[in-house]
Amino acid sequence: MSNYGFNIATNLSKRWELVSKINLTRKNNQSYNEYIQGKYVSNTINLEYFDLALMGRVKPFRKHLNHNLSAGLYSAFLQNATQTIGGDQANITTDYTNTDIGLIAGYEYRAPLTDFLTLSTGVFYRMGLKNIFAGNQLISSNLNHSINTSLNFSVSIDYKFSL
């Protein structure tokens, strides 16, 4: 899975911030082997989203302000969905709903490099709250329940603007 985007943050106090994450591309994938017509073949589903997250971020330790805990909500908009079975790829975008909503929470360590640059590393957990499977000609959405859930490791360079 890979994400490409940017964050916008504002200080609410010395220890609290409000953060907006905007991912221009967020890719989720699932790969497994499936038994089809007497043999096991690889099956990979790739979902590409544009998403927005709004989180509160707190620095829980008064003496160590580089540690951050975050939690909030995300909303994602499906751009493309493909499925590759045994090397044959098909577009399955219509099998999934256009939107996904869920919870996001994580930990980040932010190491200042200069007055304006910070190196951030972290781990975030995303949990979808709704069934994203819209159904198709073979399976009703009532019979197949799919949610997006992922554990993401992140590395970023943050730039602080001064006004």
mmCIF file of C-alpha atoms in Angstrom:
data_model
loop_
_atom_site.group_PDB
_atom_site.id
_atom_site.type_symbol
_atom_site.label_atom_id
_atom_site.label_comp_id
_atom_site.label_asym_id
_atom_site.label_seq_id
_atom_site.Cartn_x
_atom_site.Cartn_y
_atom_site.Cartn_z
ATOM 1 C CA MET A 1 0.000 0.000 0.000
ATOM 2 C CA SER A 2 1.262 3.483 -0.761
ATOM 3 C CA ASN A 3 -0.021 6.963 0.041
ATOM 4 C CA TYR A 4 0.937 10.269 -1.527
ATOM 5 C CA GLY A 5 -0.343 13.500 -0.083
ATOM 6 C CA PHE A 6 0.205 16.314 2.372
ATOM 7 C CA ASN A 7 -0.827 17.434 5.846
ATOM 8 C CA ILE A 8 -1.986 20.797 7.112
ATOM 9 C CA ALA A 9 -1.804 21.415 10.871
ATOM 10 C CA THR A 10 -2.590 24.251 13.222
ATOM 11 C CA ASN A 11 -1.703 24.610 16.894
ATOM 12 C CA LEU A 12 -4.586 24.781 19.342
ATOM 13 C CA SER A 13 -2.233 24.984 22.330
ATOM 14 C CA LYS A 14 1.353 23.984 23.160
ATOM 15 C CA ARG A 15 0.332 20.300 23.313
ATOM 16 C CA TRP A 16 -2.745 20.073 21.017
ATOM 17 C CA GLU A 17 -2.981 20.409 17.235
ATOM 18 C CA LEU A 18 -5.684 19.983 14.607
ATOM 19 C CA VAL A 19 -4.397 18.064 11.560
ATOM 20 C CA SER A 20 -5.916 17.594 8.123
ATOM 21 C CA LYS A 21 -4.396 14.810 5.999
ATOM 22 C CA ILE A 22 -5.058 14.922 2.278
ATOM 23 C CA ASN A 23 -4.011 11.854 0.310
ATOM 24 C CA LEU A 24 -4.128 12.451 -3.425
ATOM 25 C CA THR A 25 -3.573 8.713 -3.923
ATOM 26 C CA ARG A 26 -4.081 6.008 -1.320
ATOM 27 C CA LYS A 27 -3.818 2.434 -2.547
ATOM 28 C CA ASN A 28 -5.158 -0.586 -0.691
ATOM 29 C CA ASN A 29 -4.544 -4.097 -1.936
ATOM 30 C CA GLN A 30 -5.391 -7.616 -0.945
ATOM 31 C CA SER A 31 -3.624 -10.689 -2.366
ATOM 32 C CA TYR A 32 -4.393 -14.339 -1.799
ATOM 33 C CA ASN A 33 -4.472 -17.695 -3.604
ATOM 34 C CA GLU A 34 -7.860 -18.949 -4.719
ATOM 35 C CA TYR A 35 -8.926 -22.416 -5.874
ATOM 36 C CA ILE A 36 -10.482 -21.952 -9.342
ATOM 37 C CA GLN A 37 -11.238 -24.749 -11.850
ATOM 38 C CA GLY A 38 -9.043 -27.316 -10.137
ATOM 39 C CA LYS A 39 -5.948 -25.187 -9.432
ATOM 40 C CA TYR A 40 -4.727 -22.459 -7.132
ATOM 41 C CA VAL A 41 -4.261 -19.063 -8.811
ATOM 42 C CA SER A 42 -3.227 -15.688 -7.389
ATOM 43 C CA ASN A 43 -5.996 -13.145 -6.859
ATOM 44 C CA THR A 44 -5.162 -9.486 -6.167
ATOM 45 C CA ILE A 45 -7.645 -6.657 -5.632
ATOM 46 C CA ASN A 46 -6.339 -3.058 -5.790
ATOM 47 C CA LEU A 47 -8.441 -0.099 -4.621
ATOM 48 C CA GLU A 48 -7.252 3.479 -5.278
ATOM 49 C CA TYR A 49 -8.748 6.339 -3.259
ATOM 50 C CA PHE A 50 -8.543 10.103 -2.837
ATOM 51 C CA ASP A 51 -9.062 10.730 0.868
ATOM 52 C CA LEU A 52 -9.314 13.351 3.578
ATOM 53 C CA ALA A 53 -8.741 12.863 7.295
ATOM 54 C CA LEU A 54 -9.341 15.259 10.169
ATOM 55 C CA MET A 55 -7.546 14.421 13.418
ATOM 56 C CA GLY A 56 -6.683 15.811 16.792
ATOM 57 C CA ARG A 57 -3.009 15.420 17.700
ATOM 58 C CA VAL A 58 -1.715 15.602 21.263
ATOM 59 C CA LYS A 59 1.800 15.607 22.718
ATOM 60 C CA PRO A 60 1.146 13.372 25.755
ATOM 61 C CA PHE A 61 4.456 13.932 27.572
ATOM 62 C CA ARG A 62 5.204 17.406 28.922
ATOM 63 C CA LYS A 63 8.993 16.915 28.799
ATOM 64 C CA HIS A 64 9.141 14.999 25.496
ATOM 65 C CA LEU A 65 7.088 17.005 22.989
ATOM 66 C CA ASN A 66 8.398 15.018 19.980
ATOM 67 C CA HIS A 67 5.964 12.143 20.694
ATOM 68 C CA ASN A 68 2.472 12.560 19.208
ATOM 69 C CA LEU A 69 -0.765 10.593 19.460
ATOM 70 C CA SER A 70 -3.490 11.237 16.853
ATOM 71 C CA ALA A 71 -7.100 10.172 16.351
ATOM 72 C CA GLY A 72 -9.889 11.223 14.047
ATOM 73 C CA LEU A 73 -12.110 10.433 11.071
ATOM 74 C CA TYR A 74 -11.414 9.888 7.387
ATOM 75 C CA SER A 75 -13.550 10.013 4.270
ATOM 76 C CA ALA A 76 -12.327 8.383 1.057
ATOM 77 C CA PHE A 77 -13.512 8.539 -2.550
ATOM 78 C CA LEU A 78 -12.874 5.587 -4.861
ATOM 79 C CA GLN A 79 -10.966 6.454 -8.037
ATOM 80 C CA ASN A 80 -10.305 2.987 -9.488
ATOM 81 C CA ALA A 81 -10.573 -0.700 -8.577
ATOM 82 C CA THR A 82 -8.918 -3.605 -10.382
ATOM 83 C CA GLN A 83 -8.723 -7.336 -9.842
ATOM 84 C CA THR A 84 -5.962 -9.546 -11.235
ATOM 85 C CA ILE A 85 -6.638 -13.290 -11.279
ATOM 86 C CA GLY A 86 -3.853 -15.492 -12.618
ATOM 87 C CA GLY A 87 -2.379 -12.589 -14.581
ATOM 88 C CA ASP A 88 -5.661 -11.398 -16.165
ATOM 89 C CA GLN A 89 -6.712 -7.916 -14.995
ATOM 90 C CA ALA A 90 -10.299 -6.613 -14.882
ATOM 91 C CA ASN A 91 -11.768 -3.263 -13.854
ATOM 92 C CA ILE A 92 -14.140 -3.835 -10.906
ATOM 93 C CA THR A 93 -14.772 -0.209 -9.906
ATOM 94 C CA THR A 94 -18.558 -0.673 -10.175
ATOM 95 C CA ASP A 95 -18.397 -3.533 -7.610
ATOM 96 C CA TYR A 96 -17.473 -1.035 -4.861
ATOM 97 C CA THR A 97 -19.173 2.038 -3.414
ATOM 98 C CA ASN A 98 -17.815 5.453 -4.327
ATOM 99 C CA THR A 99 -17.206 6.444 -0.698
ATOM 100 C CA ASP A 100 -15.662 4.972 2.416
ATOM 101 C CA ILE A 101 -15.638 6.444 5.912
ATOM 102 C CA GLY A 102 -13.785 5.333 8.987
ATOM 103 C CA LEU A 103 -11.572 5.961 11.986
ATOM 104 C CA ILE A 104 -7.843 6.698 11.991
ATOM 105 C CA ALA A 105 -5.482 6.642 14.977
ATOM 106 C CA GLY A 106 -1.741 6.541 15.376
ATOM 107 C CA TYR A 107 1.583 7.436 16.904
ATOM 108 C CA GLU A 108 4.239 9.722 15.427
ATOM 109 C CA TYR A 109 7.739 10.711 16.453
ATOM 110 C CA ARG A 110 8.790 14.106 15.106
ATOM 111 C CA ALA A 111 12.499 14.996 15.071
ATOM 112 C CA PRO A 112 13.328 18.640 14.264
ATOM 113 C CA LEU A 113 16.013 18.994 11.576
ATOM 114 C CA THR A 114 16.018 22.817 11.324
ATOM 115 C CA ASP A 115 13.715 25.637 12.440
ATOM 116 C CA PHE A 116 11.451 24.848 9.459
ATOM 117 C CA LEU A 117 12.008 21.130 8.683
ATOM 118 C CA THR A 118 10.972 18.105 10.742
ATOM 119 C CA LEU A 119 11.450 14.396 10.058
ATOM 120 C CA SER A 120 8.353 12.434 11.129
ATOM 121 C CA THR A 121 7.998 8.671 11.440
ATOM 122 C CA GLY A 122 4.875 6.937 12.608
ATOM 123 C CA VAL A 123 2.381 4.130 12.522
ATOM 124 C CA PHE A 124 -1.347 4.629 11.849
ATOM 125 C CA TYR A 125 -4.314 2.280 11.996
ATOM 126 C CA ARG A 126 -7.322 2.826 9.722
ATOM 127 C CA MET A 127 -10.630 1.054 10.220
ATOM 128 C CA GLY A 128 -13.491 1.447 7.758
ATOM 129 C CA LEU A 129 -16.985 1.712 9.215
ATOM 130 C CA LYS A 130 -19.158 0.847 6.203
ATOM 131 C CA ASN A 131 -19.543 -1.971 3.710
ATOM 132 C CA ILE A 132 -17.661 -0.828 0.606
ATOM 133 C CA PHE A 133 -18.864 -3.750 -1.564
ATOM 134 C CA ALA A 134 -21.681 -2.494 -3.803
ATOM 135 C CA GLY A 135 -22.472 -5.891 -5.296
ATOM 136 C CA ASN A 136 -22.333 -7.233 -8.829
ATOM 137 C CA GLN A 137 -24.220 -9.638 -11.116
ATOM 138 C CA LEU A 138 -23.032 -12.679 -9.137
ATOM 139 C CA ILE A 139 -23.084 -11.511 -5.497
ATOM 140 C CA SER A 140 -25.444 -9.098 -3.730
ATOM 141 C CA SER A 141 -23.940 -6.502 -1.386
ATOM 142 C CA ASN A 142 -26.017 -8.128 1.382
ATOM 143 C CA LEU A 143 -24.062 -11.382 1.005
ATOM 144 C CA ASN A 144 -20.540 -9.953 0.944
ATOM 145 C CA HIS A 145 -19.396 -7.463 3.583
ATOM 146 C CA SER A 146 -16.051 -5.727 2.883
ATOM 147 C CA ILE A 147 -14.384 -2.990 4.908
ATOM 148 C CA ASN A 148 -11.037 -1.239 4.502
ATOM 149 C CA THR A 149 -8.682 -1.852 7.413
ATOM 150 C CA SER A 150 -4.946 -1.204 7.332
ATOM 151 C CA LEU A 151 -1.859 -0.594 9.418
ATOM 152 C CA ASN A 152 0.327 2.073 7.806
ATOM 153 C CA PHE A 153 3.932 3.006 8.489
ATOM 154 C CA SER A 154 4.835 6.550 7.496
ATOM 155 C CA VAL A 155 7.917 8.653 6.941
ATOM 156 C CA SER A 156 7.584 12.309 6.014
ATOM 157 C CA ILE A 157 9.396 15.610 5.876
ATOM 158 C CA ASP A 158 7.329 18.444 7.361
ATOM 159 C CA TYR A 159 7.841 22.079 6.433
ATOM 160 C CA LYS A 160 6.679 24.805 8.832
ATOM 161 C CA PHE A 161 5.440 28.011 7.187
ATOM 162 C CA SER A 162 5.852 31.270 9.065
ATOM 163 C CA LEU A 163 3.295 33.995 8.531
#
